[in-house]
């Protein structure tokens, strides 16, 4: 199973087979799009960093919207026993970060996404086109 380094396991195993990393990334993007998150980008950073392989970045419109997107991503991945190692920024909702070890999901308000331009900051990685 695609498992983040050090990630916790839930009590009961899922009925579904273990997803590949590409399937996990597709689940993330679908969970984002299901909650109307905008401009999801998946960056492959493998080989550039020793602590992170993939980064997903998207935009939410309000604090409540970013929280709803984060909840949906967490819930969808939890169905496959993929539980985040950390969750940051949820309380304020302007920049929510889900840390799955080898995968990090950033959910930002438009002003913060424009200001920090994470895609440019991590330009060493390349965008992943999911099937």
XYZ file of C-alpha atoms in Angstrom:
131
model
C 0.000 0.000 0.000
C 1.126 3.542 -0.639
C 1.826 4.627 2.888
C 3.360 7.813 4.138
C 6.474 7.323 6.213
C 5.377 6.927 9.819
C 1.684 7.299 8.994
C -0.819 5.854 11.422
C -3.154 3.012 10.481
C -6.808 3.007 11.370
C -8.281 0.068 13.274
C -9.976 -1.793 10.414
C -8.512 -2.484 6.965
C -10.486 -1.220 3.950
C -12.293 -3.616 1.617
C -10.749 -1.901 -1.382
C -7.358 -3.004 -2.700
C -4.327 -0.911 -1.825
C -3.998 2.110 -4.147
C -0.859 3.022 -6.071
C 0.660 6.478 -5.596
C -0.904 7.602 -8.888
C -4.301 6.465 -7.593
C -3.722 8.306 -4.291
C -2.886 11.483 -6.197
C -5.993 11.032 -8.360
C -8.090 10.534 -5.205
C -6.674 13.783 -3.788
C -7.479 15.748 -6.923
C -10.975 14.242 -7.164
C -11.647 15.065 -3.492
C -10.521 18.643 -4.156
C -12.674 18.959 -7.273
C -15.693 17.391 -5.523
C -15.634 20.344 -3.105
C -15.098 22.848 -5.936
C -11.451 23.473 -5.092
C -9.782 25.290 -7.955
C -6.594 24.915 -9.966
C -5.317 21.680 -8.437
C -1.684 21.075 -9.352
C 0.317 17.935 -8.577
C 4.098 18.350 -8.462
C 6.499 15.418 -8.570
C 9.462 16.328 -6.368
C 10.977 12.835 -6.114
C 14.718 13.001 -6.547
C 14.794 16.682 -5.611
C 13.999 16.304 -1.913
C 14.739 13.460 0.454
C 11.666 14.026 2.634
C 8.902 14.605 0.083
C 7.901 13.008 -3.213
C 4.663 14.781 -4.190
C 2.948 18.078 -3.481
C -0.655 18.915 -4.306
C -1.648 22.590 -4.363
C -5.136 24.024 -4.789
C -7.238 27.097 -4.059
C -10.318 27.519 -1.869
C -12.430 30.698 -1.762
C -13.029 31.139 1.959
C -11.685 29.737 5.212
C -14.707 27.458 5.476
C -14.162 26.308 1.894
C -10.501 25.374 2.512
C -11.564 23.448 5.614
C -14.234 21.575 3.656
C -11.703 20.661 0.970
C -9.240 19.448 3.620
C -11.972 17.387 5.304
C -12.882 15.777 2.001
C -9.276 14.907 1.147
C -8.761 13.431 4.636
C -11.972 11.414 4.439
C -11.290 10.030 0.965
C -7.739 8.949 1.792
C -8.825 7.557 5.175
C -10.989 5.065 3.275
C -7.686 3.470 2.226
C -6.103 3.704 5.682
C -4.024 6.711 4.643
C -4.044 9.013 7.636
C -2.152 12.341 7.770
C 0.893 12.643 9.990
C 0.038 16.296 10.512
C -2.565 18.953 9.870
C -1.659 22.644 10.004
C -3.644 25.826 9.540
C -7.061 24.197 9.773
C -8.290 26.401 12.601
C -7.775 29.654 10.665
C -8.371 28.131 7.241
C -6.346 30.567 5.149
C -3.657 27.940 4.367
C -4.413 24.358 5.297
C -1.625 21.801 5.002
C -2.159 18.041 5.142
C 1.109 16.184 5.693
C 1.146 12.534 4.626
C 4.929 12.181 4.787
C 5.816 11.587 1.151
C 2.776 13.614 0.049
C 1.798 17.109 1.189
C -1.469 18.840 0.256
C -1.632 22.660 0.374
C -5.060 24.340 0.282
C -4.737 28.126 0.100
C -6.918 31.187 -0.230
C -6.364 32.987 -3.566
C -4.354 35.891 -2.092
C -1.937 33.527 -0.334
C -1.551 31.306 -3.375
C -0.779 34.358 -5.504
C 1.666 35.712 -2.929
C 3.636 32.526 -2.172
C 3.466 31.030 -5.704
C 4.399 27.557 -4.507
C 4.468 26.180 -8.049
C 7.302 28.577 -8.852
C 9.041 28.038 -5.532
C 9.109 24.278 -6.194
C 9.777 24.570 -9.931
C 12.484 21.892 -9.674
C 9.644 19.394 -9.679
C 7.432 18.770 -12.668
C 3.660 18.831 -12.925
C 2.009 15.412 -12.992
C -0.752 14.753 -15.489
C -3.167 12.241 -13.986
C -5.153 9.823 -16.127
